[in-house]
Amino acid sequence: MADNLFFVEPTTSRRGFLKLITNLMIGLVAAVLTVPLVGGLIGSSFRLKKSRWADVGNISSLPLGQPTSMKFPYKTEDAYVRETVTHDVWVIKHSSSELTVFSPICPHLGCHYNWHPDENEFICPCHGSVYALTGKVLGGPAPRALDTLPWKLEKDRLFVEWETFRVGIPQKIRT
Amino acid sequence: MLSKILKWINERWPLTTVIRWSLEEEMPGGTSYAYIFGSCVLIVFLFQVITGVWQLLYFVPTTDRGYESLNYLRTEIPFGWLIHGLHYWGASAMIILVGLHLSQVYIWGAYKNPRQLTWLIGVGNLLLTLALGFTGPILPWDERGYWEAEVAVSSAGTAPFLGTVARNLLAGGTALGQMTVSRFFFLHVAILPGILMAFVILHLVAFRKFGISGPWDEAKRKLTGLFWPDQVFKDGVAVTLIFMALIGLSAYRPPLYSGPLDVLETFYVPKPEWYFLFFYQTLKAFHGVFEPIGTIGIPLLITLLLIFLPFYDRSPERNPGRRVTAMVCYAIFVTWVITMAILGYYSKPEASTSGAPVATEATQAVSSSAGDPTLQNLEGAKRGGQLVASLGCTACHRVNGQGGVIGPEFTSALLKGKSRQWLITQIRNPKAHFPNSIMPAFISATDQQVNDIVDFLLATAQGKSVAAGRLAKGPSAPPVPAGLPQKTTPTPSVAPGPHGPPQEASFAIGNVELGATIFHQSCESCHGAQGKGKVPNPGSADGTVPPLNPIDPTLFNKNAQTFVNDIDPYIQHGSIPEGPNPVLHMLSFGDSESLTQQMIANVEAYVLHLNGVNRAQITRPGLEPRTFFWLVVVVFGFVLGGFWVWKGRRREKINR
Ligand code: FES
């Protein structure tokens, strides 16, 4: 039988010994070879992307208490691809030094939501989640409030740390 | 349970039969370590397939990202260094093993009747293996890959009649480019391995049909051995050793980082992988009309000789002692290959590395206006005046009352009587005129730029005043030579302190040796040999140019990428040292394009190297390469040694 070919005959014969040690050697080589293969498969699958501060622009002319969408160039570093892409954030200016910055990504399933000044609400077109000016969920399937982003002001220039979060869950977890 | 499953399968697919067929063989004359090579080639080929496929998770075959994506695998993926190392060294191992296998078959006379077809398929496997070994290194499209492609494509172009057709088909266009990479990629990962796999199966089937040829001595053939397990054990020992050697090589001799492709680079000496060195060296003997004899004729002749071997050598005699002609031919061939390979390895390039690329365009431009200094191109002189500032000449030379005092002032007295050619050489390779000159060679300025500067200098020589560009206000970036990445921010050539983010050079892993050559040409005059020097810089707060070896501790970082990011802005944008009136300041090599981004990447790798930091630092090794290697050695030793001891004890017990 074939299994007899591979495994040791129940003897202590020289051939039985040879079969066992040959299997052992081949097994070891295969096992060691598995290490880089697994490493290569995992790769950077579990590595958080580095977030970076980006210059979003001048906020001196923004209206008070009104969300404004601000677009800015952002240098991404995705593995070996480095390019500049355009991102946007919702900025609400409370005073010259107090702001709220929302990520433009809907925490439900990741669509881009919009500000509806007539209703005074953020509404996501995809599944109809509705958020208040504070980011609180007012309706729809959204599992959590809008995600705020870290920001800082240098004179009148707004800098935002661009981060993304897992969508579809109540917790705000970075991706 | 197992036997039930086996039975079920066997009723539907002859598994046991196939396994028996592949393992059960009587070996006339017994087993031998001389027979291991075929199995070793097979296993190493499997390694190549597996590691090759795995690299596809990361590598992309494009001209702009190939090198970077490979380096990402090698430095930032756990055990990526090992995947690539195994593949790289596996290629060498496979070629050696194929050579040994072929030698064994040849010496044993095993290609003779009835094994002619086995031999023919084997020759096919040899050619496919060489083709794989040739196409592989091209793929990253780095310095090495590009030049190998250039050689391949040009060699194809020397073919009589069909040269141009072959050349363009291979390159996928009239010039090298993305289509070329795609074609070599297509060959290397799909076509060649696919055919090789099929051929390997054919080879095995043919081999199984007739078995090994065994010893030529009839008396020795009486004794028989079994392929499994006796021969497989020997094969296994060899494979295990080869595998460990491949890991060791990957850890201790990682493949070279040849640097990002820069077609303006004139220092890089393209040499093929070691296994083609003999051919490379042989080709040097064929010039001009004889070239196709070398590029096409010799490989064709060797291939034909190999293919028809079993047909012109038909005597059934297998004993090498009675096949004197065959053995002499073999000895001559092997000596030729080895001698040529060694010569090729140590050969110096024919052109000097003095960094004086012949300014072809500029030289041609001269011939039209040669000898007549009055025929000055005023437009060119004006552009030249701007370039004198933007390329950084005025950092050392005074022009119209402004600029540095390190070099002589550009006066008509200084420049009188200098020919255009003399000035071009002076700019391209100052050491040609003054061996001790500290002037950096302007190697990457375009011919047009050099021409313009010479126009400017000639105009100055005649006392014509052409306004030089102002020191701190360079013109916008000069035209970017085709094929170079576009710069995004043309900034003034000299500005107080470095500014702006690191440029693309900082992301590419440069080549240390090329960096050393460029450093010698462009940086050494101020920073001293190996960056150690204390070249005086009157008027600066330090009094000397800061040495780079060791570098200012505020710039140093153990992390290679951070280190590079720290120094890159200085090289890109230049800087003015602190102090009341520093004579020397750092030129903006990047902004002025005196150096290409690729050259800067090489220089950065060299500066890091001077400070004991490896530019190609592995940031996520999985396990440190050397630690991993020794761990594997210990595990293998422990398990196999332990097994040996255990087995011995057991046998003793039974014997008692
Ligand atoms: S993605 Fe916005 S509501 Fe579903």
PDB file of N, CA, C and O and ligand atoms in Angstrom, chain A residues 106-113 124-131 140-142, ligand 1:
ATOM      1  N   CYS A 106     -19.418  58.358   6.352  1.00  0.00           N
ATOM      2  CA  CYS A 106     -20.573  57.961   7.160  1.00  0.00           C
ATOM      3  C   CYS A 106     -20.233  56.722   7.971  1.00  0.00           C
ATOM      4  O   CYS A 106     -19.760  55.719   7.398  1.00  0.00           O
ATOM      5  N   PRO A 107     -20.418  56.746   9.300  1.00  0.00           N
ATOM      6  CA  PRO A 107     -20.045  55.597  10.127  1.00  0.00           C
ATOM      7  C   PRO A 107     -20.929  54.370   9.869  1.00  0.00           C
ATOM      8  O   PRO A 107     -20.632  53.306  10.393  1.00  0.00           O
ATOM      9  N   HIS A 108     -21.985  54.526   9.082  1.00  0.00           N
ATOM     10  CA  HIS A 108     -22.788  53.348   8.798  1.00  0.00           C
ATOM     11  C   HIS A 108     -22.022  52.401   7.885  1.00  0.00           C
ATOM     12  O   HIS A 108     -21.495  51.399   8.342  1.00  0.00           O
ATOM     13  N   LEU A 109     -21.930  52.738   6.606  1.00  0.00           N
ATOM     14  CA  LEU A 109     -21.183  51.850   5.716  1.00  0.00           C
ATOM     15  C   LEU A 109     -20.199  52.603   4.809  1.00  0.00           C
ATOM     16  O   LEU A 109     -19.756  52.069   3.795  1.00  0.00           O
ATOM     17  N   GLY A 110     -19.893  53.827   5.192  1.00  0.00           N
ATOM     18  CA  GLY A 110     -18.780  54.478   4.514  1.00  0.00           C
ATOM     19  C   GLY A 110     -19.106  55.382   3.345  1.00  0.00           C
ATOM     20  O   GLY A 110     -18.223  55.768   2.593  1.00  0.00           O
ATOM     21  N   CYS A 111     -20.381  55.741   3.145  1.00  0.00           N
ATOM     22  CA  CYS A 111     -20.687  56.694   2.072  1.00  0.00           C
ATOM     23  C   CYS A 111     -20.263  58.107   2.489  1.00  0.00           C
ATOM     24  O   CYS A 111     -19.856  58.329   3.618  1.00  0.00           O
ATOM     25  N   HIS A 112     -20.335  59.035   1.564  1.00  0.00           N
ATOM     26  CA  HIS A 112     -20.113  60.441   1.872  1.00  0.00           C
ATOM     27  C   HIS A 112     -21.466  61.079   2.166  1.00  0.00           C
ATOM     28  O   HIS A 112     -22.349  61.069   1.326  1.00  0.00           O
ATOM     29  N   TYR A 113     -21.624  61.640   3.346  1.00  0.00           N
ATOM     30  CA  TYR A 113     -22.901  62.288   3.682  1.00  0.00           C
ATOM     31  C   TYR A 113     -22.824  63.760   3.313  1.00  0.00           C
ATOM     32  O   TYR A 113     -21.759  64.249   2.928  1.00  0.00           O
ATOM     33  N   CYS A 124     -27.146  61.212   5.028  1.00  0.00           N
ATOM     34  CA  CYS A 124     -26.375  60.335   4.153  1.00  0.00           C
ATOM     35  C   CYS A 124     -27.300  59.782   3.083  1.00  0.00           C
ATOM     36  O   CYS A 124     -28.351  59.233   3.400  1.00  0.00           O
ATOM     37  N   PRO A 125     -26.939  59.926   1.822  1.00  0.00           N
ATOM     38  CA  PRO A 125     -27.839  59.505   0.751  1.00  0.00           C
ATOM     39  C   PRO A 125     -27.959  57.982   0.637  1.00  0.00           C
ATOM     40  O   PRO A 125     -28.929  57.492   0.072  1.00  0.00           O
ATOM     41  N   CYS A 126     -27.008  57.255   1.172  1.00  0.00           N
ATOM     42  CA  CYS A 126     -27.012  55.813   0.907  1.00  0.00           C
ATOM     43  C   CYS A 126     -28.149  55.085   1.612  1.00  0.00           C
ATOM     44  O   CYS A 126     -28.939  54.397   0.984  1.00  0.00           O
ATOM     45  N   HIS A 127     -28.219  55.222   2.947  1.00  0.00           N
ATOM     46  CA  HIS A 127     -29.279  54.499   3.662  1.00  0.00           C
ATOM     47  C   HIS A 127     -30.036  55.433   4.591  1.00  0.00           C
ATOM     48  O   HIS A 127     -30.673  54.993   5.540  1.00  0.00           O
ATOM     49  N   GLY A 128     -29.878  56.723   4.338  1.00  0.00           N
ATOM     50  CA  GLY A 128     -30.698  57.697   5.030  1.00  0.00           C
ATOM     51  C   GLY A 128     -30.371  57.958   6.483  1.00  0.00           C
ATOM     52  O   GLY A 128     -31.256  58.320   7.256  1.00  0.00           O
ATOM     53  N   SER A 129     -29.136  57.785   6.890  1.00  0.00           N
ATOM     54  CA  SER A 129     -28.794  58.157   8.261  1.00  0.00           C
ATOM     55  C   SER A 129     -28.813  59.679   8.383  1.00  0.00           C
ATOM     56  O   SER A 129     -28.413  60.385   7.465  1.00  0.00           O
ATOM     57  N   VAL A 130     -29.293  60.128   9.543  1.00  0.00           N
ATOM     58  CA  VAL A 130     -29.414  61.568   9.764  1.00  0.00           C
ATOM     59  C   VAL A 130     -28.646  61.925  11.034  1.00  0.00           C
ATOM     60  O   VAL A 130     -28.733  61.220  12.045  1.00  0.00           O
ATOM     61  N   TYR A 131     -27.848  62.991  10.946  1.00  0.00           N
ATOM     62  CA  TYR A 131     -27.035  63.407  12.095  1.00  0.00           C
ATOM     63  C   TYR A 131     -27.290  64.880  12.381  1.00  0.00           C
ATOM     64  O   TYR A 131     -27.508  65.670  11.469  1.00  0.00           O
ATOM     65  N   GLY A 140     -32.101  56.748  11.139  1.00  0.00           N
ATOM     66  CA  GLY A 140     -31.426  55.891  10.161  1.00  0.00           C
ATOM     67  C   GLY A 140     -30.584  54.828  10.834  1.00  0.00           C
ATOM     68  O   GLY A 140     -30.539  54.728  12.059  1.00  0.00           O
ATOM     69  N   PRO A 141     -29.910  54.049  10.025  1.00  0.00           N
ATOM     70  CA  PRO A 141     -29.199  52.858  10.545  1.00  0.00           C
ATOM     71  C   PRO A 141     -27.829  53.137  11.171  1.00  0.00           C
ATOM     72  O   PRO A 141     -27.178  52.197  11.601  1.00  0.00           O
ATOM     73  N   ALA A 142     -27.364  54.374  11.221  1.00  0.00           N
ATOM     74  CA  ALA A 142     -25.997  54.654  11.693  1.00  0.00           C
ATOM     75  C   ALA A 142     -25.788  54.110  13.106  1.00  0.00           C
ATOM     76  O   ALA A 142     -26.603  54.337  13.991  1.00  0.00           O
TER      77      ALA A 142
HETATM   78  S1  FES C   1     -23.562  54.564   4.490  1.00  0.00           S
HETATM   79 FE1  FES C   1     -24.435  56.346   5.262  1.00  0.00          FE
HETATM   80  S2  FES C   1     -26.340  55.604   5.859  1.00  0.00           S
HETATM   81 FE2  FES C   1     -25.421  53.798   5.130  1.00  0.00          FE
END
